[in-house]
XYZ file of C-alpha atoms in Angstrom:
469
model
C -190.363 24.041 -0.831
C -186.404 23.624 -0.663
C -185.308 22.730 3.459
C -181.515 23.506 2.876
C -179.492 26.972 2.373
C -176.479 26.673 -0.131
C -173.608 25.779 1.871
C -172.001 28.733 1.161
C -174.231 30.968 2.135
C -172.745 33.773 4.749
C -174.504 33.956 7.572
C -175.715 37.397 8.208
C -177.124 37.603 11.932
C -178.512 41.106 11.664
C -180.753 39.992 8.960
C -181.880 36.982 10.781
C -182.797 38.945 13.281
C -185.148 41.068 11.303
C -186.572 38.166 9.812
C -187.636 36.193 13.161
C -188.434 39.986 14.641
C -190.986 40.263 11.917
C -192.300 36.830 11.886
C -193.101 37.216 16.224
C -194.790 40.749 15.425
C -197.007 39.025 12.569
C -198.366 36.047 15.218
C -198.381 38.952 18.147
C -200.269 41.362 16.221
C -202.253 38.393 14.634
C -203.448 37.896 18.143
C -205.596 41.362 18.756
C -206.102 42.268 14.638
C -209.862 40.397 15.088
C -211.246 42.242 18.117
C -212.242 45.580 16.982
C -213.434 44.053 13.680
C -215.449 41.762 15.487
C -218.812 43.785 15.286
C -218.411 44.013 11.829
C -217.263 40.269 11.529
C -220.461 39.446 12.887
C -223.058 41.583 11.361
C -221.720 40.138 7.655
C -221.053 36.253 8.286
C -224.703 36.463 10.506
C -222.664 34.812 14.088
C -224.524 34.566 17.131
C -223.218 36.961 20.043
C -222.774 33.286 22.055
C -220.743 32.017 19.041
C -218.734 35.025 18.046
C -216.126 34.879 20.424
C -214.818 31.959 18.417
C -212.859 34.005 16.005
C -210.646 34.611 19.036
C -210.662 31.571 20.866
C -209.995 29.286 17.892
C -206.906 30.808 17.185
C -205.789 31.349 21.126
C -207.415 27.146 21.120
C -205.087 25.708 18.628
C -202.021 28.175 19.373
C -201.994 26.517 23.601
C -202.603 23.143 21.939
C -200.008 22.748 19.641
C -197.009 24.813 21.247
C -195.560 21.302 22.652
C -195.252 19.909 19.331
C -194.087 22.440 17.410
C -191.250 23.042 19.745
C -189.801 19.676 19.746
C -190.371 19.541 16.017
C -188.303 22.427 15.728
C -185.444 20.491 17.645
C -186.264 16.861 15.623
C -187.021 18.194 12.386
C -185.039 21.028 12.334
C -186.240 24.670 13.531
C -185.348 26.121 9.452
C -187.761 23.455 7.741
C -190.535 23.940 10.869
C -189.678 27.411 10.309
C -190.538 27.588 6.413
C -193.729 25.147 6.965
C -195.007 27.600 9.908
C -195.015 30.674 7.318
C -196.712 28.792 4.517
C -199.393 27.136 6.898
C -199.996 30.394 8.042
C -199.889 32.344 5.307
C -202.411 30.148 3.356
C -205.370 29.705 6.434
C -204.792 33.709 6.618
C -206.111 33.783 2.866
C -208.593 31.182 3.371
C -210.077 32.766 6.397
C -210.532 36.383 4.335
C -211.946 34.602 1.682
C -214.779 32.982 4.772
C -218.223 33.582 3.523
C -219.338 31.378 6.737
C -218.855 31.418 10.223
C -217.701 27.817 10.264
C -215.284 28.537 7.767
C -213.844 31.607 9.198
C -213.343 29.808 12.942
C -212.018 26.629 11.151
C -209.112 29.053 9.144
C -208.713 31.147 12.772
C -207.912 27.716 14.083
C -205.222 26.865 10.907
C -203.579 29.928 11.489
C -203.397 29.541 15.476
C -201.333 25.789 14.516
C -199.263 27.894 12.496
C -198.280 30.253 15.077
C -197.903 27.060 17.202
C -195.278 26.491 14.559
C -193.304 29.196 14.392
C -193.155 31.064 17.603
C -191.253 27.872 19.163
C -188.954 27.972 15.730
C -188.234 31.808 15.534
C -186.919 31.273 19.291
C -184.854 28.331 18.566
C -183.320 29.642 15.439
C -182.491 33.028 17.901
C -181.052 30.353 20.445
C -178.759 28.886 17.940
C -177.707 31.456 15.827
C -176.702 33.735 19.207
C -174.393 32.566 21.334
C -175.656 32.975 24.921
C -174.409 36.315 26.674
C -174.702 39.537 25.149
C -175.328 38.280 21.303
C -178.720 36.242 22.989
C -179.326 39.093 24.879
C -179.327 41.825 22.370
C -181.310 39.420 19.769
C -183.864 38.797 22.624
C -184.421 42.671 23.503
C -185.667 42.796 19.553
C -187.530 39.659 19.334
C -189.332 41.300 22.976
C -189.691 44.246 20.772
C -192.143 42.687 18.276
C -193.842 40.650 20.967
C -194.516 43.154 23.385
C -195.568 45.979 20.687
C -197.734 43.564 17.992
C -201.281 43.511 20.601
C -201.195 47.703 20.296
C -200.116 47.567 16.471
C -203.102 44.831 15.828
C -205.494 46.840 17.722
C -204.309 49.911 15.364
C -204.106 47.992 12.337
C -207.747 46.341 13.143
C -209.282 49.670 13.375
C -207.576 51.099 10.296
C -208.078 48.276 7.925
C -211.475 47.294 9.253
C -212.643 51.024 8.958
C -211.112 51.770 5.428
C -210.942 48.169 3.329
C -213.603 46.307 5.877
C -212.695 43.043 8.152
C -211.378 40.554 5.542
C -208.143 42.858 5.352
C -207.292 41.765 9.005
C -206.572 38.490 7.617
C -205.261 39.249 3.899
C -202.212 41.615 5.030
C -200.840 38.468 7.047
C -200.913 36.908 3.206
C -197.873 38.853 1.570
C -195.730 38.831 4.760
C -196.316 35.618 4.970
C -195.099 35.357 2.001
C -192.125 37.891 2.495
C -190.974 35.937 5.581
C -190.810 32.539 3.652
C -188.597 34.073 0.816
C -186.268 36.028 3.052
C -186.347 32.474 5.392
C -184.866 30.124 2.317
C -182.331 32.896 2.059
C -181.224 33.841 4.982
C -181.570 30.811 6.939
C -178.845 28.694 7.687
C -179.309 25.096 6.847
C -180.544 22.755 9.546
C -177.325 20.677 10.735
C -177.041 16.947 11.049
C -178.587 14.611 7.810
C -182.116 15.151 7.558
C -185.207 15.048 10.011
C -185.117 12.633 13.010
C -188.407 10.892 13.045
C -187.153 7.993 14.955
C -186.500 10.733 18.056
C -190.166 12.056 17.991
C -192.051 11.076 20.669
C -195.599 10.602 19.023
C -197.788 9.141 21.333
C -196.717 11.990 23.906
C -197.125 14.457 20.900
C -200.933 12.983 20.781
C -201.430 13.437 24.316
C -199.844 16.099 24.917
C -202.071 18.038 22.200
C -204.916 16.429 23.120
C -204.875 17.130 26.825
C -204.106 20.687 26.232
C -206.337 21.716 23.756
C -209.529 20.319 25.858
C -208.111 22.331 29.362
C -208.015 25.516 26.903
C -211.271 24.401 25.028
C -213.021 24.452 28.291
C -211.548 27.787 30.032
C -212.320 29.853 27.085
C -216.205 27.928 27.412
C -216.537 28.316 30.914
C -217.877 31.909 31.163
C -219.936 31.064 28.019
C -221.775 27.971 29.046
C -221.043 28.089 32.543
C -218.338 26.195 35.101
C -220.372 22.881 35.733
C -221.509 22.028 31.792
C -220.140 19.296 29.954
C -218.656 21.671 27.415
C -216.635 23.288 30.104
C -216.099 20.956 33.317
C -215.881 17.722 30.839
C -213.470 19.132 28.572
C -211.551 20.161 31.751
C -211.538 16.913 33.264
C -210.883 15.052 29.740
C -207.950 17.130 29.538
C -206.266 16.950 32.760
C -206.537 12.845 32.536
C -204.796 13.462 28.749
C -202.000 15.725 30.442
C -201.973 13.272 33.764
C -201.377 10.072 31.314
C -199.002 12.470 29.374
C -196.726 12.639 32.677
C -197.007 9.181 33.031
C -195.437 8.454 29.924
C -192.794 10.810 29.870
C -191.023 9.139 32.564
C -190.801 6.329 31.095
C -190.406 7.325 27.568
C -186.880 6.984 26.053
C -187.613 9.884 23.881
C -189.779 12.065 25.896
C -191.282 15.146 24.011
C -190.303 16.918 27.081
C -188.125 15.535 29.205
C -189.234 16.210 33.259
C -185.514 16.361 34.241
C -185.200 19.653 32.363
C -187.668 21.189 35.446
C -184.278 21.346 37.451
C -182.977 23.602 35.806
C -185.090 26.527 37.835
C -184.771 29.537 35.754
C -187.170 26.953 33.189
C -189.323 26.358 35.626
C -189.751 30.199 36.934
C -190.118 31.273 33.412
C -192.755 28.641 33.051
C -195.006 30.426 35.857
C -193.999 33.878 35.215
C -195.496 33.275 31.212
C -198.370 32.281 32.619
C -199.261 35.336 34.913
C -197.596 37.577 32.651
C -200.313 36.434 29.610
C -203.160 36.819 31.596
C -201.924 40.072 33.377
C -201.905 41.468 29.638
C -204.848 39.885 27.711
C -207.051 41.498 30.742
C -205.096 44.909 30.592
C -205.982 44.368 26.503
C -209.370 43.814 27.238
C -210.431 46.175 29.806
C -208.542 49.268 27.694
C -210.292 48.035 24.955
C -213.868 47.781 26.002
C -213.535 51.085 28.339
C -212.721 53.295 25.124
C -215.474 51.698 22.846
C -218.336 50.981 25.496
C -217.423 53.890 28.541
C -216.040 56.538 26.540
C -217.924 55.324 22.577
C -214.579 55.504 20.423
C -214.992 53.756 17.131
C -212.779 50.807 15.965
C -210.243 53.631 14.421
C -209.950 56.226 17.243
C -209.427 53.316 19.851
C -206.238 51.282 17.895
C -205.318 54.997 17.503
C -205.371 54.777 20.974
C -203.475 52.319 21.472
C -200.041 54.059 19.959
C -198.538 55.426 22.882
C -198.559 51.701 24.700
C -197.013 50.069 21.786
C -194.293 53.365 22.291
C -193.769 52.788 25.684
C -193.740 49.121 25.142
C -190.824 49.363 22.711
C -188.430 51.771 25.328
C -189.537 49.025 27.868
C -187.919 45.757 25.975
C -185.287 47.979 24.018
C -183.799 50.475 25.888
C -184.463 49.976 29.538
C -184.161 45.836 29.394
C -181.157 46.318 28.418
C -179.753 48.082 30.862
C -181.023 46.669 33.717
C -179.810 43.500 32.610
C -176.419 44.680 32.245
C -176.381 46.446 35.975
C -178.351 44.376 38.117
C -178.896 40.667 36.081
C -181.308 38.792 34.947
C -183.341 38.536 38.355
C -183.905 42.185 39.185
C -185.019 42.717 35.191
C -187.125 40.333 35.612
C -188.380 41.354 39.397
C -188.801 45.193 37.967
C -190.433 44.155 34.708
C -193.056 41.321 36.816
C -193.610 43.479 40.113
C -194.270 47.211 38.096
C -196.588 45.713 35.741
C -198.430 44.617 38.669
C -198.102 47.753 40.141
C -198.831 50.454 37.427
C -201.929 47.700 36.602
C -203.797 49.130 40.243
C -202.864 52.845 39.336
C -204.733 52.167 35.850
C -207.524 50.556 37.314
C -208.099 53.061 39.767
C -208.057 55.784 37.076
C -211.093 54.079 35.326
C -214.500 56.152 35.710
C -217.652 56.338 34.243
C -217.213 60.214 33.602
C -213.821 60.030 32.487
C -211.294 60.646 29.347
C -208.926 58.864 27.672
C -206.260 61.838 28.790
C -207.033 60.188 32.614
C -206.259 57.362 31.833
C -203.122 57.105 29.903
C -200.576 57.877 32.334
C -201.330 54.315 33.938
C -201.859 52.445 30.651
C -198.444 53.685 28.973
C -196.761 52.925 32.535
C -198.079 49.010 32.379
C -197.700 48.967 28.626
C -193.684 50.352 29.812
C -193.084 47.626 32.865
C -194.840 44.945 30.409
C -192.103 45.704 27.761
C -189.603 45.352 30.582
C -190.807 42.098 31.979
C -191.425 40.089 28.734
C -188.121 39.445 27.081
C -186.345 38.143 30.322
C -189.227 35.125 30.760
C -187.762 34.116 27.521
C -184.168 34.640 28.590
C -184.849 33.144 31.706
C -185.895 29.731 29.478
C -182.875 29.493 27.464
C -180.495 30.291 29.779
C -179.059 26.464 31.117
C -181.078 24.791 28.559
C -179.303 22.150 26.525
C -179.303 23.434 22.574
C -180.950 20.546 21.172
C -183.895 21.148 24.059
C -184.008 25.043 22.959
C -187.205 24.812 21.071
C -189.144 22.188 23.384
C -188.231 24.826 26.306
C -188.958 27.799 24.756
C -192.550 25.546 23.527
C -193.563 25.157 27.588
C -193.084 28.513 27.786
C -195.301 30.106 25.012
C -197.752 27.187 26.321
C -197.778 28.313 29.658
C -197.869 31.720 28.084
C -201.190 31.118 25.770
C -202.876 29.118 28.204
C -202.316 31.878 31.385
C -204.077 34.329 28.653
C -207.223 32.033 28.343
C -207.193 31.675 32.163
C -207.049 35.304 32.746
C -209.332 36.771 30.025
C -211.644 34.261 31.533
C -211.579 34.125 35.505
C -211.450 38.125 35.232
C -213.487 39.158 32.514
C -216.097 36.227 34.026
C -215.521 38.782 37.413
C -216.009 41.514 35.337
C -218.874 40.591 33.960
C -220.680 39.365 36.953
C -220.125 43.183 38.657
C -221.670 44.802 35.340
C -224.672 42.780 35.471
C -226.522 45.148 35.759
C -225.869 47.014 32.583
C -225.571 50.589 33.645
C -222.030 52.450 32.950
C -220.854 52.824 36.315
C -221.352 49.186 36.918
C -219.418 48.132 34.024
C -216.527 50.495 35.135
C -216.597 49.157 38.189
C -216.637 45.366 36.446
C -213.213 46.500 34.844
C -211.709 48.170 38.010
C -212.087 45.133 39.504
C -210.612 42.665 36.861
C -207.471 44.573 36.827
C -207.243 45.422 40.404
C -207.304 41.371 41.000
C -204.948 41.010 38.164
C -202.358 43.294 39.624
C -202.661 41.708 43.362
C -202.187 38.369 41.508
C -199.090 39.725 39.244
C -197.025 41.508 41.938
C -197.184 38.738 44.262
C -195.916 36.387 41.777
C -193.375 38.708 40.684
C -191.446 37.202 44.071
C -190.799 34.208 41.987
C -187.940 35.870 40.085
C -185.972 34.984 43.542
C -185.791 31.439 42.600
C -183.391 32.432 39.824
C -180.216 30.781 41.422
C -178.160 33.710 40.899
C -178.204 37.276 39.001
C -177.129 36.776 35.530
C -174.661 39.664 34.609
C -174.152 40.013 30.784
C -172.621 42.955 29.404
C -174.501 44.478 26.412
């Protein structure tokens, strides 16, 4: 695979653009594709109900794991090569995993993929980061990269239930194969060539890459177990205490490592750190939102894998106005705080009016209003996190920052999907409708309390950020 551009390539920023827009929607939609062909999934590869969740979690496993290190091999290696390797990696365990004719081998090529999305959603960032000059350039590419992110979990869910219902399950996995392959070409052309003389392995902070991947991969190993096997099993509590010793020795070495894989000084600079949190709450706010619109069309109201991604068209519409055309905006007229404030504290907000719309005798009509109004604040509130991270940050730490951010991101979804499905669950144990409506109510009513009261965080930002776009 060739790492350099032709030197005299022109640079044409508009086609970038598209490019790293496109390769975010393929890992975002890559992210929900599975669920509503998870029935059929496991009726033909013969998985347990305990072990089918795995086509999920090993992706969401090895995507929080190996965030850290793709990001600061996108700033060692060069985000272009990281970039091209991401697509390839990806591509390939996308063909291996439709080609599965076992459950091991399907959860080990959900896991491949997952490190290449660890690969290239620090790179596609990085290569925005550097290729748009911060102000209204970063701003504008940012809106369209939030775009693709904040639209791919309602165009999976649609594409799941169209290409599981028409072609059957492996085609969730196969039509990642040719963009993968679209994105690679249209990468070696577009792409500028990485500066400096080649890839700095003397810079790369190995042993913290090892611990760092380590120590993060058992903490999400053992959320996404915890509501399987329960809290106090080894599976669970041991894989959470093995990984907060990795991540506590990871500290320790990072200040005194000359060549830290992240550097702690760069937790001064506070819009980092608030974007840090606010990925976090905002990923679990929406994989439970996900979930509970999900299972209340298929189990409450018995929609089929095709009506409910159809269902999910009007969020991924309302998404889109959210991060293009009213982001925007407010960014321009109030700064970055208030976008982020309005995005954070009505997602929170509209969350409670959705979850108080759910009932057992209800219609999809009911509750739309409340799911297009979160699906709306959500497409406000995502592209400033990521704004939030580069804004301050030092170019050659771009991709490292923009790593602890989709970390903190993928982990706050494991966390969420499983403290408040684990809630959920525990109300609907009783298996009658109402009960599992009420299960749901409750998971998002706790999610909004938990998302609007975090939303206060977006005062830490030292000052509004005016940008005109």
């Amino acid at each position: 695979m060739p790492h350099r551009a032709p030197p005299d390539r022109k640079h044409r920023p508009r086609a970038v653009l598209a490019l790293l827009a496109l390769s975010q929607l393929i890992v975002a939609v890559d992210f929900d594709i599975v669920f509503v062909a998870l029935p059929e999934i496991g009726r033909e590869l013969d998985f347990s109900a305990q072990s089918l969740q795995w086509v999920v979690s090993a992706y969401t496993v090895a995507l929080g794991g190996f965030l850290l290190v793709g990001g600061r091999a996108a700033d060692r290696l060069g985000a272009r090569r990281v970039f091209l390797t991401g697509t390839v990696v990806f591509g390939l365990s996308s063909l291996a995993g439709g080609l599965a004719t076992s459950p091991e081998a399907l959860v080990a090529a959900r896991a491949v993929q997952g490190l290449g999305a660890a690969v290239l959603i620090p790179s596609t960032l990085k290569l925005i980061n550097t290729n748009f000059a911060e102000g209204p350039a970063r701003t504008r590419a940012l809106a369209v990269w939030g775009i693709a992110g904040s639209s791919g979990a309602a165009l999976g869910a649609l594409g799941g239930g169209a290409l599981t219902g028409f072609l059957g399950w492996e085609w969730v996995l196969f039509v990642n194969v040719p963009l993968a392959l679209a994105a690679s070409i249209a990468g070696i052309t577009l792409l500028p060539a990485d500066r400096g003389r080649g890839p700095n392995f003397r810079g790369f902070d190995l042993p913290g890459a090892v611990l760092a991947t380590a120590g993060s991969t058992s903490v999400v190993f053992g959320l996404v177990n915890g509501p399987e096997t329960g809290w106090a099993t080894a599976r669970a509590a041991g894989c959470l205490l093995l990984g907060a010793g990795l991540l506590a020795g990871f500290l320790f070495l990072e200040r005194r490592s000359r060549n830290a894989l992240v550097p702690l000084r760069m937790f001064r600079n506070r819009n980092l750190t608030v974007a840090v949190v606010m990925a976090f709450a905002f990923m679990s706010a929406i994989a439970t939102e996900y979930y509970v619109f999900t299972t209340y069309l298929q189990e409450t109201l018995d929609l089929g894998a095709l009506a409910t991604g159809l269902g999910f068209l009007p969020l991924s519409a309302f998404s889109m106005i959210g991060s293009g055309v009213l982001f925007p905006r407010l960014l321009r007229r109030w700064g970055l705080r208030t976008a982020l404030l309005t995005g954070m504290a009505g997602f929170g907000a509209s969350m409670a009016v959705f979850s108080a719309s759910l009932s057992a005798g209800g219609s999809y009509w009911a509750v739309l209003p409340g799911a297009t109004a979160w699906a709306l604040f959500a497409g406000i509130g995502f592209p400033p996190i990521f704004l939030a991270a580069s804004t301050g940050t030092a170019t050659d730490e771009q991709g490292v920052a923009t790593a602890l951010t989709s970390t903190s991101q993928y982990i706050g979804g494991a966390v969420g999907l499983a403290v408040l499905v684990g809630a959920a669950n525990t109300i609907a144990a009783a298996g009658t409708a109402p009960a599992l409506v009420e299960g749901l109510r409750t998971a998002g009513l706790i999610g909004s309390a938990a998302l609007v009261a975090i939303a206060f965080l977006s005062f830490a930002i030292p000052r509004p950020h005016r940008s005109p776009v």
